[in-house]
Coordinates of N, CA, C and O in Angstrom, one line a residue:
M1 N 77.6 120.5 311.1 CA 78.0 119.4 311.1 C 79.6 119.7 310.5 O 79.2 120.7 309.6
E2 N 80.1 119.1 311.3 CA 81.8 119.6 310.7 C 81.8 119.2 309.0 O 81.4 118.0 308.1
D3 N 83.1 119.8 308.9 CA 83.0 119.4 307.1 C 84.0 118.0 307.1 O 85.5 118.0 306.9
A4 N 84.1 116.8 306.8 CA 84.4 115.9 306.5 C 85.4 115.1 305.7 O 86.0 114.5 305.4
L5 N 84.5 115.9 305.1 CA 86.0 116.6 303.7 C 86.8 117.5 303.4 O 87.9 116.6 302.6
K6 N 87.1 117.1 304.9 CA 88.5 117.9 305.4 C 90.0 116.4 305.5 O 90.9 116.6 305.8
K7 N 89.3 116.2 305.5 CA 89.7 114.7 305.4 C 90.6 113.8 304.8 O 91.2 113.1 304.8
I8 N 90.2 114.5 303.9 CA 90.7 114.1 302.5 C 92.0 114.4 302.0 O 91.8 116.0 301.9
S9 N 92.5 113.8 301.1 CA 93.9 114.5 300.7 C 93.9 114.9 299.1 O 94.1 113.8 298.7
W10 N 93.6 116.2 299.3 CA 92.9 116.5 297.8 C 94.3 116.7 297.2 O 95.0 117.4 298.0
P11 N 94.3 116.3 295.9 CA 92.8 115.9 294.6 C 93.8 114.4 295.1 O 94.1 113.5 295.6
V12 N 92.3 113.4 294.6 CA 92.5 112.1 294.6 C 92.3 111.5 293.3 O 91.6 112.1 292.6
R13 N 93.7 111.0 292.9 CA 93.7 110.9 291.5 C 93.3 109.7 291.6 O 93.3 108.1 291.9
T14 N 93.3 108.9 290.3 CA 92.3 107.6 289.9 C 93.6 107.3 288.2 O 94.2 108.2 287.8
E15 N 93.0 106.8 287.2 CA 93.5 106.1 286.6 C 93.9 107.1 285.5 O 94.9 107.5 284.5
R16 N 93.0 107.7 285.4 CA 92.8 109.1 284.2 C 91.5 110.0 284.9 O 92.6 111.3 284.6
L17 N 91.7 110.6 286.4 CA 90.7 111.5 286.7 C 92.0 111.8 287.8 O 92.5 111.4 287.9
S18 N 91.3 113.1 287.9 CA 91.5 113.4 289.1 C 90.3 113.9 289.7 O 89.3 115.0 289.3
L19 N 89.6 114.2 291.2 CA 88.5 114.6 291.6 C 89.1 116.1 292.9 O 90.1 115.7 293.4
R20 N 88.4 116.4 293.0 CA 89.1 117.8 294.3 C 87.8 118.3 294.3 O 86.5 118.4 293.8
R21 N 88.4 119.2 295.0 CA 86.4 120.1 295.5 C 86.5 121.0 294.3 O 87.4 122.2 293.9
V22 N 85.0 121.3 294.4 CA 85.1 122.7 293.9 C 84.7 123.8 294.2 O 84.6 124.5 295.3
T23 N 85.5 124.5 293.3 CA 85.9 125.9 294.2 C 85.0 126.8 293.3 O 84.1 126.6 292.1
P24 N 84.9 127.7 293.1 CA 83.5 129.2 293.3 C 84.1 129.7 291.3 O 83.9 130.1 290.6
D25 N 85.6 128.8 291.2 CA 86.0 129.6 290.2 C 85.8 128.2 288.8 O 85.8 128.6 287.8
D26 N 85.3 127.6 289.7 CA 84.6 126.3 288.9 C 83.1 126.6 288.1 O 82.6 125.5 287.4
V27 N 83.4 127.6 288.4 CA 80.9 127.4 288.1 C 80.6 127.9 286.8 O 80.6 127.0 285.3
E28 N 81.9 128.2 285.5 CA 81.2 128.6 284.0 C 81.6 126.9 283.4 O 81.3 127.1 282.3
A29 N 82.6 126.7 284.3 CA 83.1 125.3 283.4 C 81.9 124.2 283.6 O 81.0 123.3 282.1
I30 N 81.8 124.6 285.2 CA 80.1 123.3 285.5 C 79.1 123.7 283.8 O 78.0 122.9 284.2
W31 N 78.8 125.6 284.1 CA 77.9 125.7 283.6 C 77.9 125.7 281.6 O 77.0 125.1 281.4
R32 N 78.3 125.9 281.6 CA 79.6 125.1 280.0 C 78.4 123.3 279.9 O 77.8 123.5 278.9
Y33 N 78.4 123.1 280.7 CA 77.3 121.8 280.1 C 76.2 121.1 281.0 O 75.5 120.9 280.2
R34 N 76.6 122.0 281.6 CA 75.1 122.1 282.9 C 73.7 122.5 282.2 O 72.8 122.4 282.2
Q35 N 74.2 123.4 281.2 CA 72.7 124.1 280.9 C 72.5 123.3 279.2 O 71.5 123.7 278.8
L36 N 72.6 122.5 279.4 CA 72.9 121.1 278.2 C 71.8 120.8 278.4 O 71.4 120.1 279.1
A37 N 70.6 120.6 277.2 CA 69.2 120.1 277.7 C 69.4 118.6 277.7 O 68.0 118.0 279.3
E38 N 70.1 117.6 277.5 CA 70.2 116.3 277.8 C 70.8 116.3 279.4 O 70.6 114.8 280.3
V39 N 71.5 116.6 280.3 CA 71.7 117.4 281.2 C 71.1 117.6 282.3 O 70.3 117.1 283.3
T40 N 70.3 119.1 281.9 CA 70.0 119.8 283.1 C 68.9 118.9 282.6 O 68.0 119.1 283.9
Q41 N 67.6 118.3 281.8 CA 66.1 117.6 281.8 C 66.7 117.0 284.0 O 65.3 116.2 284.0
W42 N 67.7 116.4 283.7 CA 67.9 115.1 285.4 C 68.6 115.5 286.7 O 68.2 114.8 287.6
I43 N 69.1 116.3 286.0 CA 69.2 117.7 287.3 C 68.2 117.8 288.3 O 67.3 118.8 287.9
T44 N 68.2 118.5 289.8 CA 67.9 118.9 290.5 C 67.3 120.3 290.6 O 66.5 120.6 290.7
A45 N 67.9 121.0 290.0 CA 68.0 122.3 289.0 C 68.2 122.8 288.7 O 69.8 122.3 287.8
G46 N 67.8 123.7 287.8 CA 68.5 123.6 286.0 C 67.6 125.6 285.6 O 67.1 126.0 285.3
P47 N 68.8 126.0 286.5 CA 68.5 127.4 286.4 C 68.6 127.9 285.1 O 69.2 127.2 283.7
G48 N 68.5 128.9 284.1 CA 68.3 128.8 282.7 C 69.1 129.5 282.2 O 69.7 129.8 281.0
T49 N 70.2 130.9 283.4 CA 70.8 131.5 282.2 C 72.2 131.6 283.7 O 72.0 130.7 284.5
L50 N 73.2 131.4 283.2 CA 74.3 131.8 283.7 C 74.4 132.7 285.2 O 74.8 132.0 286.2
E51 N 73.8 133.4 284.7 CA 74.0 134.3 285.6 C 73.0 133.9 286.9 O 73.6 134.1 288.6
D52 N 71.9 133.2 286.9 CA 71.0 131.8 287.8 C 72.2 131.2 288.5 O 72.2 130.7 289.4
F53 N 72.8 130.6 287.9 CA 73.6 129.7 288.1 C 74.5 129.6 288.9 O 74.8 129.4 289.4
R54 N 75.1 130.6 288.7 CA 75.6 131.4 289.5 C 75.3 132.0 290.9 O 76.1 131.8 291.9
A55 N 74.2 132.1 291.4 CA 73.1 132.3 291.8 C 72.9 132.1 293.2 O 73.4 131.9 294.3
M56 N 73.0 130.6 292.1 CA 72.7 128.8 292.6 C 73.4 128.7 293.3 O 73.9 128.3 294.3
F57 N 74.6 128.6 292.7 CA 75.8 128.3 292.9 C 77.0 128.5 294.2 O 76.9 128.0 295.3
F58 N 76.9 130.0 294.4 CA 76.8 131.2 295.5 C 76.0 130.8 296.5 O 76.3 131.1 297.7
A59 N 74.6 130.7 296.2 CA 74.3 130.7 297.2 C 73.6 128.9 298.5 O 73.5 129.0 299.1
K60 N 74.6 127.8 297.9 CA 75.4 126.9 298.4 C 76.0 127.3 299.9 O 76.7 128.2 300.1
D61 N 75.6 126.1 301.0 CA 76.0 126.6 301.9 C 77.2 126.1 301.7 O 78.5 125.3 301.0
Y62 N 79.3 126.5 301.6 CA 79.9 126.3 302.0 C 80.2 125.8 303.2 O 80.3 126.1 304.2
P63 N 81.9 124.7 303.5 CA 82.2 125.1 302.2 C 81.4 123.5 301.0 O 80.2 122.8 301.7
L64 N 81.2 124.0 300.0 CA 79.9 122.8 298.7 C 80.9 121.4 299.2 O 82.3 120.8 299.3
K65 N 79.8 120.4 298.9 CA 79.7 119.2 299.0 C 80.1 118.3 297.3 O 80.4 117.0 297.4
D66 N 80.1 119.1 296.9 CA 80.5 119.0 295.0 C 82.1 118.8 294.6 O 82.8 119.6 295.5
L67 N 82.3 117.3 293.9 CA 83.3 117.3 293.8 C 83.8 117.8 292.3 O 83.3 117.6 291.7
A68 N 84.8 118.2 291.6 CA 85.2 119.2 290.5 C 85.5 117.3 289.5 O 86.9 117.1 290.7
V69 N 85.4 116.9 288.8 CA 86.3 115.7 288.0 C 86.5 115.7 287.1 O 86.2 116.9 285.9
E70 N 88.0 115.8 286.7 CA 89.1 116.6 285.8 C 89.9 115.7 285.1 O 89.8 114.4 285.7
L71 N 89.9 115.7 283.7 CA 90.4 114.5 283.2 C 91.7 115.6 282.5 O 91.9 116.7 282.3
D72 N 92.6 114.6 282.8 CA 94.2 115.0 281.8 C 93.6 114.9 280.5 O 94.4 113.8 280.0
T73 N 94.3 116.3 280.0 CA 94.2 115.5 278.2 C 95.9 116.0 278.0 O 95.7 115.4 276.5
G74 N 96.6 115.5 279.3 CA 97.9 115.7 277.7 C 98.0 117.4 277.9 O 99.7 117.6 277.7
Q75 N 97.5 118.2 277.6 CA 98.3 119.6 277.5 C 97.3 120.2 278.9 O 96.8 121.8 279.0
G76 N 96.8 119.7 280.1 CA 96.5 120.3 281.4 C 94.8 119.5 281.2 O 94.8 118.5 281.3
T77 N 94.3 120.2 282.2 CA 93.2 119.3 282.7 C 92.2 120.2 282.5 O 92.1 120.8 282.6
E78 N 90.6 119.4 282.6 CA 89.4 119.7 281.1 C 89.1 119.3 282.1 O 88.4 118.0 283.2
L79 N 87.2 120.6 283.2 CA 86.7 119.7 283.7 C 85.5 118.9 283.6 O 85.0 119.6 282.2
I80 N 84.8 118.2 284.1 CA 84.2 116.8 282.8 C 82.8 116.5 283.4 O 81.7 116.4 282.8
G81 N 82.6 116.9 285.0 CA 81.5 116.3 285.5 C 82.0 117.2 287.4 O 82.6 117.2 287.4
T82 N 81.3 116.7 287.9 CA 80.9 116.6 288.7 C 80.2 115.9 289.7 O 79.8 114.7 289.3
V83 N 80.3 115.7 290.9 CA 80.4 114.2 292.2 C 79.9 115.2 293.2 O 80.8 116.1 293.9
M84 N 78.2 115.2 293.6 CA 77.9 115.4 295.2 C 78.5 115.1 295.7 O 77.8 113.3 295.5
L85 N 79.2 114.6 297.3 CA 79.2 113.9 297.8 C 79.0 114.8 299.0 O 79.1 115.1 299.9
N86 N 77.4 114.0 299.9 CA 76.5 114.9 301.3 C 76.3 113.5 302.0 O 76.0 111.9 301.8
I87 N 77.5 113.7 303.1 CA 77.1 112.6 304.5 C 76.3 113.1 305.0 O 76.0 114.3 305.4
V88 N 75.4 112.3 305.3 CA 73.4 112.0 305.9 C 73.9 111.1 307.5 O 74.5 110.2 307.5
D89 N 72.8 111.5 307.9 CA 72.5 110.3 308.8 C 71.5 109.6 308.2 O 71.4 109.5 307.9
G90 N 72.2 108.5 309.1 CA 71.5 106.8 309.4 C 69.5 107.2 309.6 O 69.7 108.3 310.6
W91 N 69.3 106.3 310.3 CA 67.7 106.2 311.2 C 68.2 105.3 311.8 O 68.6 104.3 312.4
G92 N 67.9 105.8 313.3 CA 67.8 105.1 314.3 C 67.2 105.0 315.5 O 66.2 106.5 315.2
Q93 N 66.1 104.2 315.9 CA 65.7 104.6 317.4 C 65.9 105.4 318.2 O 67.6 105.7 318.4
S94 N 65.7 105.7 318.8 CA 66.1 107.3 319.9 C 66.4 107.4 320.6 O 67.6 107.8 320.9
E95 N 67.3 106.2 321.5 CA 67.6 105.3 322.1 C 69.1 105.3 321.6 O 70.6 105.0 322.2
V96 N 69.2 105.3 320.8 CA 70.8 105.5 319.7 C 71.2 105.8 318.8 O 71.9 105.9 317.9
E97 N 70.4 106.9 318.6 CA 70.2 108.3 317.3 C 71.3 108.6 316.6 O 71.6 108.9 315.7
Q98 N 72.2 108.9 318.3 CA 73.5 109.5 317.8 C 74.2 108.8 317.2 O 74.9 109.2 316.4
S99 N 73.7 107.7 318.0 CA 75.1 106.2 316.4 C 74.7 106.6 315.3 O 75.6 105.8 314.7
A100 N 73.6 107.0 314.6 CA 72.9 107.0 313.3 C 74.2 108.6 312.5 O 73.2 108.6 311.6
K101 N 74.5 109.6 313.4 CA 74.7 110.5 312.8 C 75.4 110.7 312.6 O 76.6 109.7 312.8
G102 N 75.5 111.0 310.3 CA 76.6 111.3 309.3 C 77.8 109.5 309.4 O 78.9 110.0 308.8
V103 N 76.4 109.0 309.0 CA 77.6 107.5 308.9 C 76.7 107.2 307.1 O 77.5 105.9 307.0
E104 N 76.1 107.4 306.6 CA 76.1 107.5 305.5 C 76.5 108.7 304.1 O 76.6 109.7 304.8
G105 N 76.4 108.7 303.3 CA 76.5 109.1 302.5 C 75.6 108.9 300.7 O 75.6 107.4 300.7
N106 N 75.5 110.1 300.2 CA 74.5 110.4 299.0 C 75.0 110.7 297.9 O 76.3 111.6 298.4
L107 N 75.4 110.1 297.2 CA 76.1 110.6 296.5 C 74.8 111.4 294.7 O 73.7 110.9 294.5
G108 N 75.1 111.7 294.1 CA 75.2 112.2 292.9 C 75.9 113.2 292.0 O 76.7 112.9 292.3
W109 N 75.6 113.0 290.4 CA 76.6 113.5 289.9 C 75.7 114.5 288.0 O 74.7 113.6 288.2
S110 N 76.4 114.7 287.9 CA 76.4 115.5 286.6 C 77.4 115.3 285.8 O 78.5 115.9 285.8
F111 N 77.4 114.4 284.0 CA 78.8 114.8 283.6 C 78.6 115.4 282.1 O 77.4 115.2 281.4
D112 N 79.2 116.4 281.4 CA 79.8 116.8 280.6 C 79.4 115.1 279.0 O 80.3 114.6 279.5
P113 N 78.6 115.3 277.9 CA 78.2 114.8 277.6 C 79.3 114.1 276.5 O 79.3 113.1 276.4
A114 N 79.9 115.1 276.1 CA 81.0 115.1 275.2 C 81.7 113.8 275.7 O 82.4 113.7 275.0
Y115 N 82.3 114.0 277.0 CA 83.2 113.1 277.2 C 81.8 111.7 277.8 O 82.8 111.0 278.8
G116 N 81.0 111.5 277.4 CA 80.3 110.3 277.4 C 80.9 109.0 276.6 O 81.5 108.7 275.8
G117 N 80.2 107.6 277.5 CA 81.0 106.4 276.7 C 83.2 106.1 276.9 O 82.5 105.3 275.6
K118 N 83.0 106.4 278.1 CA 84.1 106.6 277.6 C 84.5 105.7 279.1 O 85.6 105.7 280.0
G119 N 83.3 105.3 280.1 CA 84.2 105.0 281.7 C 84.7 106.3 282.3 O 84.4 105.9 283.3
Y120 N 85.1 107.2 281.8 CA 85.3 108.3 283.1 C 83.4 108.4 284.2 O 84.3 108.4 285.2
A121 N 82.1 108.3 283.7 CA 81.6 108.6 285.0 C 81.8 106.7 285.9 O 81.8 107.3 287.5
T122 N 81.9 106.0 285.3 CA 82.0 104.6 286.1 C 83.5 105.1 287.3 O 83.5 104.6 288.7
E123 N 84.4 105.6 286.8 CA 85.5 105.5 287.1 C 85.8 106.6 288.1 O 86.0 106.9 289.3
A124 N 85.0 107.6 288.0 CA 85.0 108.9 289.5 C 84.1 108.4 290.4 O 84.4 109.1 291.3
I125 N 82.7 107.5 290.2 CA 81.7 107.6 290.9 C 82.3 105.7 292.3 O 81.9 106.6 292.4
R126 N 83.6 105.3 291.3 CA 84.0 104.3 291.8 C 84.9 105.2 292.9 O 85.0 104.5 294.2
A127 N 85.5 106.4 292.6 CA 86.6 106.9 293.8 C 86.2 107.5 294.6 O 86.2 107.1 295.5
A128 N 84.6 107.7 294.3 CA 83.3 109.1 295.5 C 83.1 107.8 296.2 O 83.1 107.3 297.8
I129 N 82.5 106.6 295.9 CA 82.6 106.1 296.7 C 83.7 104.6 298.0 O 83.8 104.4 298.8
G130 N 84.8 104.6 297.1 CA 85.9 104.4 298.8 C 86.2 105.5 298.7 O 86.9 105.2 299.8
L131 N 86.3 106.5 298.8 CA 86.1 107.7 299.5 C 85.8 107.2 300.9 O 85.2 107.6 301.9
C132 N 84.2 107.3 300.1 CA 83.1 107.4 301.4 C 83.0 106.3 302.4 O 83.2 105.6 303.6
F133 N 83.8 104.6 301.7 CA 84.0 103.6 302.6 C 85.5 104.0 302.3 O 85.9 102.6 304.4
G134 N 86.7 104.2 302.4 CA 87.9 104.3 302.7 C 87.5 105.2 304.2 O 87.5 105.1 305.0
P135 N 88.7 106.3 303.8 CA 88.6 107.5 304.7 C 88.0 107.6 305.8 O 88.1 108.9 306.7
L136 N 86.9 108.6 304.5 CA 85.4 108.7 305.4 C 85.1 108.1 306.6 O 84.0 108.2 307.8
G137 N 84.9 106.5 306.0 CA 84.8 105.5 307.3 C 82.9 105.4 307.6 O 82.5 104.9 308.6
L138 N 82.1 106.1 306.5 CA 81.0 105.4 306.2 C 80.6 103.7 306.3 O 80.7 103.1 305.6
R139 N 79.2 104.0 307.0 CA 78.7 102.3 306.7 C 77.6 102.0 305.4 O 77.5 101.0 305.1
R140 N 77.5 103.4 304.8 CA 76.2 102.6 303.8 C 76.1 103.9 302.7 O 76.5 105.1 302.9
V141 N 76.5 103.8 301.5 CA 75.8 104.8 300.2 C 74.7 104.6 299.4 O 74.8 103.4 299.1
T142 N 73.9 105.6 298.9 CA 72.9 106.0 298.2 C 72.7 107.1 297.2 O 73.6 108.0 296.7
A143 N 72.4 106.5 296.0 CA 71.3 107.4 294.7 C 70.6 107.3 294.5 O 70.2 106.3 294.6
E144 N 69.7 108.4 294.0 CA 68.4 108.3 293.6 C 68.3 109.1 292.1 O 69.5 110.0 291.5
C145 N 67.4 108.5 290.9 CA 67.1 109.2 289.7 C 66.0 109.0 289.9 O 64.8 107.9 289.7
F146 N 65.4 109.8 288.5 CA 64.0 109.5 288.0 C 64.4 108.6 287.2 O 65.2 107.9 286.5
A147 N 63.7 107.5 286.9 CA 62.9 106.0 286.3 C 64.4 106.0 284.9 O 64.2 106.1 284.5
A148 N 63.5 107.1 284.6 CA 63.1 107.3 282.7 C 65.5 108.0 282.9 O 65.1 107.3 281.3
N149 N 65.6 107.5 284.0 CA 67.3 108.2 283.7 C 68.1 107.0 283.6 O 69.2 106.7 284.5
E150 N 67.9 106.0 282.3 CA 68.1 104.9 282.0 C 70.0 105.0 282.5 O 70.9 104.1 283.2
P151 N 71.1 106.4 281.4 CA 72.0 106.3 282.1 C 72.7 106.1 283.3 O 73.3 105.6 284.0
S152 N 71.6 106.8 284.2 CA 72.1 107.4 285.7 C 72.2 105.9 286.4 O 72.4 105.2 286.8
W153 N 70.5 105.3 286.0 CA 70.9 104.2 287.2 C 71.4 102.8 287.1 O 72.1 102.4 287.2
N154 N 72.0 103.0 285.2 CA 73.2 101.9 284.4 C 74.3 101.9 285.1 O 74.9 101.3 286.0
L155 N 74.7 103.2 285.2 CA 75.3 103.6 286.2 C 75.7 102.5 288.0 O 77.3 102.2 288.3
M156 N 75.3 102.9 288.2 CA 74.6 102.5 290.0 C 74.7 100.7 289.6 O 75.2 100.5 290.7
E157 N 74.2 100.7 288.7 CA 74.5 99.2 288.7 C 76.4 98.5 288.3 O 76.7 97.4 289.0
R158 N 76.7 99.8 287.9 CA 77.8 99.3 286.6 C 79.0 99.2 288.0 O 79.9 98.7 287.7
V159 N 79.1 100.1 289.4 CA 79.9 100.4 290.1 C 79.3 99.4 291.0 O 79.7 99.4 292.2
G160 N 78.4 98.4 291.3 CA 78.0 97.4 292.2 C 77.0 98.3 293.8 O 76.6 96.9 294.2
M161 N 76.1 99.5 293.0 CA 74.7 99.2 294.4 C 74.0 98.5 293.9 O 73.9 97.8 292.0
R162 N 72.1 98.1 294.6 CA 71.8 97.5 294.3 C 70.3 98.1 294.3 O 70.2 99.3 295.1
K163 N 69.9 97.8 293.6 CA 67.9 98.7 293.5 C 67.3 98.3 294.2 O 67.3 97.4 295.9
E164 N 67.1 99.2 295.6 CA 66.6 98.9 296.6 C 65.0 99.8 296.6 O 64.3 99.2 297.3
F165 N 64.5 100.4 295.8 CA 63.5 101.0 295.8 C 63.0 101.3 294.4 O 64.2 101.9 293.6
Y166 N 62.0 100.9 294.5 CA 61.2 102.1 293.1 C 59.6 102.6 293.0 O 59.0 101.6 293.8
G167 N 60.0 104.4 293.0 CA 58.4 104.6 293.3 C 57.4 105.0 291.9 O 58.2 105.3 291.4
R168 N 56.5 104.5 291.9 CA 55.3 104.6 291.0 C 54.8 106.6 291.1 O 54.2 106.6 292.2
K169 N 55.2 106.9 290.0 CA 54.7 109.0 290.2 C 55.1 109.7 291.3 O 54.2 110.1 291.8
D170 N 56.0 109.2 291.6 CA 56.8 109.8 293.9 C 57.7 111.0 293.3 O 57.5 111.6 293.8
S171 N 57.4 111.5 292.1 CA 59.0 112.3 291.7 C 58.8 113.7 290.8 O 58.4 113.5 289.6
L172 N 58.2 114.2 291.0 CA 57.8 115.3 290.2 C 59.2 116.1 288.9 O 59.7 116.7 290.4
H173 N 58.6 116.6 288.5 CA 59.7 117.0 287.0 C 60.0 118.1 286.6 O 58.1 118.2 287.1
R174 N 60.6 119.4 286.3 CA 60.1 119.9 286.3 C 59.2 120.8 285.0 O 58.6 121.4 284.7
N175 N 59.0 120.0 284.0 CA 58.1 120.0 283.1 C 56.7 119.1 284.0 O 55.5 119.0 282.6
G176 N 56.5 119.2 285.1 CA 55.1 119.1 285.9 C 54.7 117.3 285.9 O 53.6 117.0 286.2
E177 N 55.4 116.8 285.0 CA 55.0 115.1 285.2 C 55.6 114.9 286.3 O 56.3 114.9 286.9
W178 N 54.7 113.4 287.1 CA 55.1 112.9 288.1 C 55.3 111.4 287.4 O 55.1 110.9 287.0
M179 N 57.0 111.4 287.7 CA 57.5 110.9 286.6 C 57.8 109.2 288.3 O 57.7 109.7 289.3
D180 N 58.3 108.2 287.4 CA 58.8 106.9 289.1 C 60.1 107.7 289.0 O 60.6 108.5 287.9
S181 N 60.7 106.7 289.7 CA 62.0 107.1 290.7 C 62.4 105.4 291.5 O 61.8 104.8 291.7
M182 N 63.9 105.4 291.1 CA 64.7 104.5 292.1 C 65.4 105.1 292.7 O 66.4 106.0 292.7
A183 N 65.8 104.0 294.1 CA 66.7 104.4 294.4 C 68.1 102.6 295.0 O 67.2 102.2 295.0
Y184 N 69.0 103.5 294.9 CA 70.0 101.9 295.2 C 71.3 102.3 296.4 O 71.2 103.6 296.6
A185 N 71.2 102.1 296.7 CA 72.4 101.3 297.3 C 73.7 100.3 297.8 O 73.4 100.0 297.2
L186 N 74.6 100.5 298.6 CA 75.9 99.7 299.0 C 76.1 100.2 300.2 O 76.7 101.4 300.1
L187 N 76.1 99.3 300.0 CA 77.2 98.5 302.6 C 77.9 98.8 301.7 O 79.0 98.4 301.0
A188 N 79.1 99.7 302.8 CA 80.2 99.4 303.2 C 81.2 97.6 302.7 O 81.8 97.6 302.6
E189 N 80.1 96.5 304.0 CA 80.4 95.1 303.3 C 80.6 94.5 302.3 O 80.9 93.9 302.1
E190 N 79.7 95.0 301.1 CA 79.5 94.4 300.2 C 80.2 94.9 299.2 O 80.8 94.9 297.9
W191 N 81.4 96.3 299.1 CA 82.3 96.7 298.7 C 83.4 96.3 298.5 O 84.5 95.8 299.7
T192 N 84.1 95.4 297.2 CA 84.8 94.7 297.3 C 86.5 95.6 296.8 O 86.0 96.6 295.8
D193 N 87.7 94.9 296.7 CA 88.3 94.9 295.8 C 88.5 95.1 294.6 O 88.9 96.5 294.0
S194 N 87.5 93.6 294.5 CA 87.1 94.4 292.5 C 86.3 95.6 292.2 O 86.2 95.4 291.1
T195 N 85.7 95.9 292.7 CA 84.8 96.9 292.6 C 85.3 98.2 292.6 O 84.8 99.5 292.7
S196 N 86.6 98.3 293.2 CA 87.4 100.1 293.9 C 88.1 100.2 292.6 O 88.3 99.6 291.6
C197 N 88.4 101.7 293.0 CA 89.5 102.0 290.8 C 90.5 102.2 291.7 O 91.0 101.5 293.1

């Protein structure tokens, strides 16, 4: 699939943040907070060392789908999180399946807990949703999490997403426990200026 994120004029600025494409130079800044137990417990992959994280990072397909979230500190910028914006296919019956290609966005995120409680994650995710329904022209955005990851699903609700699925013990955590999961979604026609950044 073509790199649809090329349609965006980077960086994208919000009131306090800027979003841009992640580069290999960001590995150590991302690792700084992703290695923290309170972050690692919920993200998809949790390598134990910087070297393992670097190898995982460089094993990803390029260009990366991750966006760096930077805070303007007044003395420069600080990378405080990342947002994964993956453009995916919707489901369609065989006669119309081509029309369902590349019409949905799937979001994921991780943020440095040191910057929590200030609304930065909400601001960043609203900006990502705005990109999905604005220049990318997508019809639907989804996000998933472990049900025990309350900050994540609270964020989904804050940005206007609706819960569509609750799975009982359907997701295996790296600790070996089968955990409940939740999935949220938002349609383009449900996204209003009052919920955008």
